[in-house]
Tab-separated table of C-alpha atoms in Angstrom:
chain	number	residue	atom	x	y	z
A	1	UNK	CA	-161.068	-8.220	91.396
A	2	UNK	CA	-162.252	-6.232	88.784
A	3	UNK	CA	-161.961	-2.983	88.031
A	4	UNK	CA	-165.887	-1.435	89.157
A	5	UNK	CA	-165.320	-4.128	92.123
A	6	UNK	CA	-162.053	-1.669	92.911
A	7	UNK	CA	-163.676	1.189	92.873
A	8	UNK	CA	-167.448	0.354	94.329
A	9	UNK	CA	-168.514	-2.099	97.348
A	10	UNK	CA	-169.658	-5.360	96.122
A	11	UNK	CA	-172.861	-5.589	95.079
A	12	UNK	CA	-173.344	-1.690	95.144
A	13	UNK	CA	-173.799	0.996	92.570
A	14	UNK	CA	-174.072	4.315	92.184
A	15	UNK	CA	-177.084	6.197	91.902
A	16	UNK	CA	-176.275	10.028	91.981
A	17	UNK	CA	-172.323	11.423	92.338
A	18	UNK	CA	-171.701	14.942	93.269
A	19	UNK	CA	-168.124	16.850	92.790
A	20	UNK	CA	-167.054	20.023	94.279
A	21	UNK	CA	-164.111	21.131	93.011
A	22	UNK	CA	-161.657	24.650	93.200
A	23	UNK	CA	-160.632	26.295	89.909
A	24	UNK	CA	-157.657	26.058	88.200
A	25	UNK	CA	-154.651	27.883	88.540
A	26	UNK	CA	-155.589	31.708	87.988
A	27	UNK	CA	-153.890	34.914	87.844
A	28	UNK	CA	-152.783	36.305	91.545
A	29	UNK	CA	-155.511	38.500	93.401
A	30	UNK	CA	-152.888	39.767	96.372
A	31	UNK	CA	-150.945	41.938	94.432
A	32	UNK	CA	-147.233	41.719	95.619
A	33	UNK	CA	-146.276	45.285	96.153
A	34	UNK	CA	-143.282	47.157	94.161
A	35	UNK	CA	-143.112	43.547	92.447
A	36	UNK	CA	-144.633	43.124	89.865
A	37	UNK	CA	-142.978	41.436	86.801
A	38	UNK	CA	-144.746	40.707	83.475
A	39	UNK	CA	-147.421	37.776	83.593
A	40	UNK	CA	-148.698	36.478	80.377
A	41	UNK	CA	-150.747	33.124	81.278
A	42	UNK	CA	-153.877	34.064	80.162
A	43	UNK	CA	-153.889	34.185	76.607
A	44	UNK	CA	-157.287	33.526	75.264
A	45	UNK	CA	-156.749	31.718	72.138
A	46	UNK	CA	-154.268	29.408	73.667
A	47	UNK	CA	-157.099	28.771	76.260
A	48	UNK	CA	-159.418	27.960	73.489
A	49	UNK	CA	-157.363	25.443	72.214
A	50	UNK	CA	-157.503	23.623	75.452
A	51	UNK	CA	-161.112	24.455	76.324
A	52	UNK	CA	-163.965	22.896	73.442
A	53	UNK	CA	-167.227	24.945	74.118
A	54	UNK	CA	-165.426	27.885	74.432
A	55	UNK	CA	-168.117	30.542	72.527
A	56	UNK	CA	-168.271	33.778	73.877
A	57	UNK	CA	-165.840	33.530	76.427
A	58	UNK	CA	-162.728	33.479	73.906
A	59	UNK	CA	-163.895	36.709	72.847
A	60	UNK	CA	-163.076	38.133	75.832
A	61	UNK	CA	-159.761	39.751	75.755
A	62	UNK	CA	-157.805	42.146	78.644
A	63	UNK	CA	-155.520	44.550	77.053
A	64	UNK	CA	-152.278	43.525	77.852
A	65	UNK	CA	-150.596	45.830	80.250
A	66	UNK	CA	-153.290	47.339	81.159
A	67	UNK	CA	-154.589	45.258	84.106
A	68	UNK	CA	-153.560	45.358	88.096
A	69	UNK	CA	-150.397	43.355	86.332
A	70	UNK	CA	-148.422	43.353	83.760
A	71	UNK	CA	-148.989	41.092	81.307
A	72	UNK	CA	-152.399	39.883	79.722
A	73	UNK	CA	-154.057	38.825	83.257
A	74	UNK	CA	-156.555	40.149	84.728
A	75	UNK	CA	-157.146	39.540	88.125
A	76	UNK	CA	-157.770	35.938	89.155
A	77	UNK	CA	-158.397	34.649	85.451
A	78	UNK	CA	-157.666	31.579	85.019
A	79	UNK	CA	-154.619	30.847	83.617
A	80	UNK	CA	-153.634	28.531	80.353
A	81	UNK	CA	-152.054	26.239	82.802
A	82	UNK	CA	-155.373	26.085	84.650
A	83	UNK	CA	-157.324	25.663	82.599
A	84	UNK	CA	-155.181	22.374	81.204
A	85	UNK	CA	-155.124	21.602	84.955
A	86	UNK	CA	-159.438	21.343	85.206
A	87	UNK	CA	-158.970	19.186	81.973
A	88	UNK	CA	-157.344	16.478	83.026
A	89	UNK	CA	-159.680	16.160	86.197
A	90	UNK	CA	-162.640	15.696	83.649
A	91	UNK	CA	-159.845	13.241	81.897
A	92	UNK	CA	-159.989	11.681	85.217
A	93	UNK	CA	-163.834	12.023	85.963
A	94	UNK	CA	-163.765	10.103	82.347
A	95	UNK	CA	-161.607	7.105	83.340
A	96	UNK	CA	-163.255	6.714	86.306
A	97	UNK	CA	-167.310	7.363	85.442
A	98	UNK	CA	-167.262	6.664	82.200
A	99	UNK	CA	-164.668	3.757	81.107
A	100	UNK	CA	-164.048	1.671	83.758
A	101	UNK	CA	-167.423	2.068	85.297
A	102	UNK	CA	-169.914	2.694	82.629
A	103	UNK	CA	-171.807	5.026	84.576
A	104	UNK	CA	-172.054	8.078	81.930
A	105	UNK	CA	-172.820	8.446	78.710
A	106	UNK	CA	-169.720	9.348	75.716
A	107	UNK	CA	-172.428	11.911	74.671
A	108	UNK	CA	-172.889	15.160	77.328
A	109	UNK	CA	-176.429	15.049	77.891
A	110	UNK	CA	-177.800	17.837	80.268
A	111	UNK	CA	-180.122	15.735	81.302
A	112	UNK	CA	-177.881	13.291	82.895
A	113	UNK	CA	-175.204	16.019	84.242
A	114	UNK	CA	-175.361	19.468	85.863
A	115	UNK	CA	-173.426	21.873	85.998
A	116	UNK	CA	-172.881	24.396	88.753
A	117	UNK	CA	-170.702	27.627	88.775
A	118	UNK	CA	-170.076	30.676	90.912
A	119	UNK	CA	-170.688	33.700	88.498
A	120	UNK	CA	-167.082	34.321	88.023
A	121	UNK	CA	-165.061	33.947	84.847
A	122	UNK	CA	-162.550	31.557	85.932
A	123	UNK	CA	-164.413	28.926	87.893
A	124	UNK	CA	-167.112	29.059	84.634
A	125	UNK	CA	-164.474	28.235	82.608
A	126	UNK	CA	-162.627	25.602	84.819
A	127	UNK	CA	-166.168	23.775	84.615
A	128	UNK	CA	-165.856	24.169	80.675
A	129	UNK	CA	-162.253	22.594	81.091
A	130	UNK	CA	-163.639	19.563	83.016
A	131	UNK	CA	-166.696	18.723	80.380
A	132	UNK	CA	-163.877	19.241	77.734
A	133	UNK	CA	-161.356	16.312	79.413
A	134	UNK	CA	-164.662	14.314	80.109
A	135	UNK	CA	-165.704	14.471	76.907
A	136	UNK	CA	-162.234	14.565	75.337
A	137	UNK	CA	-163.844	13.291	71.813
A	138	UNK	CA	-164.539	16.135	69.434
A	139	UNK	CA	-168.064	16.800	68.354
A	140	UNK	CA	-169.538	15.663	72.065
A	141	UNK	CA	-170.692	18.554	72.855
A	142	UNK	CA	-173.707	20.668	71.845
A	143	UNK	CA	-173.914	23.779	70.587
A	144	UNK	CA	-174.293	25.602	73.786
A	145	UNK	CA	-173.782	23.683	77.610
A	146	UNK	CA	-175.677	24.956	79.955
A	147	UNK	CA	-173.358	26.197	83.308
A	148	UNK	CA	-176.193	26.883	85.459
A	149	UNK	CA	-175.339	30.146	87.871
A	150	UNK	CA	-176.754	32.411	90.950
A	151	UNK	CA	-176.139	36.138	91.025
A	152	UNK	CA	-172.895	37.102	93.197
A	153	UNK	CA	-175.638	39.082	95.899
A	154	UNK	CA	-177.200	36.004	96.574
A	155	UNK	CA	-174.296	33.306	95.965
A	156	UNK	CA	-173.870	30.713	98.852
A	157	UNK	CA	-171.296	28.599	97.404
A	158	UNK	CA	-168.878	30.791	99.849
A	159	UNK	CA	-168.756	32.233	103.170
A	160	UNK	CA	-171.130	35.467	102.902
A	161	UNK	CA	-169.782	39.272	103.998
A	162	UNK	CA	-173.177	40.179	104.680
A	163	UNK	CA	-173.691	37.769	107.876
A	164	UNK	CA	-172.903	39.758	110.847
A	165	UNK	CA	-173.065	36.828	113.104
A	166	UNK	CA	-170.200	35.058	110.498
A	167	UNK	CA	-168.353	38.288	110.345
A	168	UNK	CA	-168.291	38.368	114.236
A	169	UNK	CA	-167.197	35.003	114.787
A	170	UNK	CA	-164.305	35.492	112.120
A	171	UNK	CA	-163.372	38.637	114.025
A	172	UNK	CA	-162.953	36.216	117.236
A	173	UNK	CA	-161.373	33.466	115.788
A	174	UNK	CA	-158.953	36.275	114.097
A	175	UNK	CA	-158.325	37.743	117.788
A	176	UNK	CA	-158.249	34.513	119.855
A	177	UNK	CA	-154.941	33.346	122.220
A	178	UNK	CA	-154.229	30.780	119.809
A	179	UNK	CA	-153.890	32.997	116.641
A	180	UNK	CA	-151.887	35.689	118.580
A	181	UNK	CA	-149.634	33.062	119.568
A	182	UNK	CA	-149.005	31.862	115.822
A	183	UNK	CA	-148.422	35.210	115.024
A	184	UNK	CA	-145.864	36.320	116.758
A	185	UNK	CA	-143.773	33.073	116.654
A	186	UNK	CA	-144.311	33.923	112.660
A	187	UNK	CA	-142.982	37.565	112.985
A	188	UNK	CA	-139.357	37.419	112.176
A	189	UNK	CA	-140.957	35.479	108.443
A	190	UNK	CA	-143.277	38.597	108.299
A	191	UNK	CA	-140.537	41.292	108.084
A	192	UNK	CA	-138.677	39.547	105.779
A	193	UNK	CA	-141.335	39.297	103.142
A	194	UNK	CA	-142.012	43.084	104.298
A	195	UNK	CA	-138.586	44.474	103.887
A	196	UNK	CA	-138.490	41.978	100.283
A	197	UNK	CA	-141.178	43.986	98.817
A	198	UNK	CA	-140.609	47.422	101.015
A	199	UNK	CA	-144.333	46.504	102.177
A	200	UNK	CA	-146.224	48.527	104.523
A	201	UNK	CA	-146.301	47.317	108.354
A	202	UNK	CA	-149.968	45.423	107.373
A	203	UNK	CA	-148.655	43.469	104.761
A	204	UNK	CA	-150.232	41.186	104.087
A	205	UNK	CA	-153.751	41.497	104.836
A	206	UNK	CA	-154.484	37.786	104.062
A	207	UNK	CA	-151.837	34.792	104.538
A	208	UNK	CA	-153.969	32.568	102.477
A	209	UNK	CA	-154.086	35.041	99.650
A	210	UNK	CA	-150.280	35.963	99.686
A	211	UNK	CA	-149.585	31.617	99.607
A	212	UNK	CA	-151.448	31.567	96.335
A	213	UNK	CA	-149.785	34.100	95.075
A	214	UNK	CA	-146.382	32.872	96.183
A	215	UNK	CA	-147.912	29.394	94.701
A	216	UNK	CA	-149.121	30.729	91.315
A	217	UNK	CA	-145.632	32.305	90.708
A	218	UNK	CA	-143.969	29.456	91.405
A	219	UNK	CA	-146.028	27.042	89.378
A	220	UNK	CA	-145.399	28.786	86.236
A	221	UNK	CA	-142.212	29.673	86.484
A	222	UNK	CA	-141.877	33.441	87.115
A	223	UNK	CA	-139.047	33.996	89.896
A	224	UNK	CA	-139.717	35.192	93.181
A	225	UNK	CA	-137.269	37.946	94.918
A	226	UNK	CA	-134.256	35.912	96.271
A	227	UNK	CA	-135.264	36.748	100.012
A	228	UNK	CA	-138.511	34.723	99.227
A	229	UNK	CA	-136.773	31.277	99.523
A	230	UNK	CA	-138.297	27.805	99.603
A	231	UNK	CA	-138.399	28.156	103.224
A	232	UNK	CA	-140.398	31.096	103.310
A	233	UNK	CA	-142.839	30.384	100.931
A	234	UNK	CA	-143.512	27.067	102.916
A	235	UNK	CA	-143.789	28.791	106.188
A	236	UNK	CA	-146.311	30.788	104.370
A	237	UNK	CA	-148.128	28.297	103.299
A	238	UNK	CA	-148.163	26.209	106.748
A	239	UNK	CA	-149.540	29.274	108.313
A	240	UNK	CA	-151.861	29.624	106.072
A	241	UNK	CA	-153.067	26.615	106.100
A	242	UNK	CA	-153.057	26.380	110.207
A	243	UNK	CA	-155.368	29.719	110.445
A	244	UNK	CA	-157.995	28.388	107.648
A	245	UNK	CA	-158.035	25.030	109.945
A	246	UNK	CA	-158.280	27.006	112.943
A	247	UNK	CA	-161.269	29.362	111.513
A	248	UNK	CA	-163.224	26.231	110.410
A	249	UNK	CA	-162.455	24.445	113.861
A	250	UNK	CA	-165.781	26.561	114.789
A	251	UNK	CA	-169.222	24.593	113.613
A	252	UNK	CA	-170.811	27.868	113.822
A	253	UNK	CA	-168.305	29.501	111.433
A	254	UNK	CA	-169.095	26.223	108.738
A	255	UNK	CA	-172.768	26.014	109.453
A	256	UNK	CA	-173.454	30.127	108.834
A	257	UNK	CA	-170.200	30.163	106.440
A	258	UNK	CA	-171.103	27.299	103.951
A	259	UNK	CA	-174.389	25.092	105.806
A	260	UNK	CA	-177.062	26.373	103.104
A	261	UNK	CA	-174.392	24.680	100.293
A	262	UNK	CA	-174.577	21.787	102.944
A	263	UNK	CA	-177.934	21.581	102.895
A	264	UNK	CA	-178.363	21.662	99.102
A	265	UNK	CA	-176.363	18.608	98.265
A	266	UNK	CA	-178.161	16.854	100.909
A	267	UNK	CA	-181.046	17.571	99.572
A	268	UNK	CA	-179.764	16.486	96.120
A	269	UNK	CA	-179.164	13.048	97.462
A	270	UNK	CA	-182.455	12.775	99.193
A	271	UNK	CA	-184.300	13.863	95.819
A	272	UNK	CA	-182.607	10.562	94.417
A	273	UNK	CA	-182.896	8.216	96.392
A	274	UNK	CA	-187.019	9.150	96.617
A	275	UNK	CA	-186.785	9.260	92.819
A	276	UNK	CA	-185.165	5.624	92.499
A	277	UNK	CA	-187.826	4.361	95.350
A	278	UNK	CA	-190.751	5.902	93.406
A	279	UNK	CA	-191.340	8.060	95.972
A	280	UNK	CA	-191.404	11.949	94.195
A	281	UNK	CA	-190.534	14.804	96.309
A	282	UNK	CA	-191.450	18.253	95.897
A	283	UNK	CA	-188.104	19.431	94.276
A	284	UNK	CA	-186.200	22.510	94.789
A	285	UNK	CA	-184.836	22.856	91.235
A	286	UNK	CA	-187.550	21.608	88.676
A	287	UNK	CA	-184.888	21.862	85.967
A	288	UNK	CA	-182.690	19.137	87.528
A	289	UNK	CA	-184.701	16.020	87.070
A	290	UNK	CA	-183.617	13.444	89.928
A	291	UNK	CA	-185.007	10.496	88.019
A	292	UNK	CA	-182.521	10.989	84.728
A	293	UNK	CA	-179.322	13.153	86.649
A	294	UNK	CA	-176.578	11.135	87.464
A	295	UNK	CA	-173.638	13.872	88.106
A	296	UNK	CA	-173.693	17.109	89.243
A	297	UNK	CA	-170.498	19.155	89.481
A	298	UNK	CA	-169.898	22.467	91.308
A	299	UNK	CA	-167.054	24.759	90.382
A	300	UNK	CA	-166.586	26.807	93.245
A	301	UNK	CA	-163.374	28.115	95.446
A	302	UNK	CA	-160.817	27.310	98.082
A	303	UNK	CA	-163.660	29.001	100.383
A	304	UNK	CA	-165.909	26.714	99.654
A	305	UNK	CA	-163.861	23.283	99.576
A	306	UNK	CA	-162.053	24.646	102.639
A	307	UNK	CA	-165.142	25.303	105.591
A	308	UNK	CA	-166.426	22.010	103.741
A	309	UNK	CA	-163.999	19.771	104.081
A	310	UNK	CA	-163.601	20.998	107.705
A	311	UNK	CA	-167.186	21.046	108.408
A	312	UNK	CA	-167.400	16.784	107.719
């Protein structure tokens, strides 16, 4: 067997592939309190080595020392290490797409792939970090490659906070037997991270959010107080993980939390396969042209990989 035979069904070939992926590794959000040592993993010029069509963005610089942090993070940039993280995916993308089955061009042609972004620095530049390991070959790119965004107001890559119906169901989910339960066999691992950090009694206000924080010290090497052990942090993380699971259990929560982003890929597909049969469609984006696109990549969040994945 070949190697397209290993990766497609015999006698089948793709058409149209879509990608939603997370960003890199970024600066912590939840700010671990009285705990705060120096962070500096978000140096732009190292970032702009990694990264090809940098432009504008290396320009932007945060003061060191005087963000949320210390260090020259602000919060939730991505990191150096993230941004070498979203690079090898497009290294992978490249293997996979490109070499083994000839489906892309070596040249980036907007034509053929589309990007997506949130409007936030870090996943715009974890999308320049994939094109960059895709096309790993300098002088690729164009002068300019177009990352194709939606105001924050009206973003639906994400769970909205302006749904009241969402933000009633999350409030139930949040209250239910089940949570309460998990809670308070996880109580004894709450007051130890409280009384590590000398934390208020609602510390933390997110379980998710402390994880990646927990996660984004670890993975580059800054030390964690010696009462956070191994244990904890993986305790953490299990709950965590168990009350995103849990929240996404409800169809309701997926369909008002992340069903419009649904719906668009869907629709993305369907535009395709009436473009290949000849058959036009009224399209929803006349600058993506179903006839020549071949890719289109969304860099988005854990919220929006995490209600999807559930949601399938």
């Amino acid at each position: 067997m070949d190697d397209q035979q290993s990766i497609t069904p015999a006698g089948l070939y793709p058409k149209l592939v879509q990608v939603v992926f997370r960003h890199g590794l970024r600066a912590p959000i939840t700010q671990l309190p009285n705990y705060s040592p120096p962070f500096h993993q978000c140096e732009p010029q190292q970032k702009a080595s990694i990264i090809e069509p940098f432009s504008s963005l290396a320009a932007r610089r945060h003061i060191p020392n005087k963000q949320k942090m210390a260090g020259d993070c602000a919060s939730g940039a991505l990191t150096v290490l993230g941004a070498a993280q979203m690079v090898e995916l497009g290294n992978y993308f490249k293997s996979r797409y490109m070499s083994t089955m000839k489906f892309l061009a070596p040249r980036f042609d907007a034509g053929e792939v589309y990007v997506r972004s949130t409007d936030v620095p870090r996943t715009i530049e974890s999308a320049l970090s994939v094109l960059t390991g895709l096309y790993s070959e300098r002088g690729l790119f164009p002068s300019s490659v177009p990352i194709n965004l939606v105001e924050e107001s009206v973003e639906y890559m994400y769970p909205r906070s302006n749904c009241d119906r969402l933000q009633q169901l999350l409030r139930q989910s949040n209250e239910d037997p089940a949570t309460t339960i998990k809670k308070t066999a996880f109580e004894p691992t709450r007051l130890i991270i409280q009384q590590a950090f000398k934390a208020k009694d609602n510390f933390p206000s997110s379980w998710s959010g402390l994880y990646n924080t927990f996660a984004i010290y670890e993975a580059h090497g800054i030390p964690l107080p010696p009462e956070i052990t191994a244990d904890v942090v993986h305790a953490v993380g299990d709950l965590a993980a168990w009350r995103e699971a849990h929240k996404f259990r409800n169809k309701e929560i997926v369909k008002y939390g992340i069903g419009r982003f649904f719906g668009e890929i869907l629709q993305r597909f369907d535009e395709k396969v009436a473009a290949t049969a000849s058959r036009p469609k009224l399209l929803s984006n006349p600058e993506l042209n179903p006839a020549t696109i071949r890719m289109i990549m969304y860099s988005g969040h854990d919220n929006t990989l995490l209600p999807m994945l559930n949601g399938l």
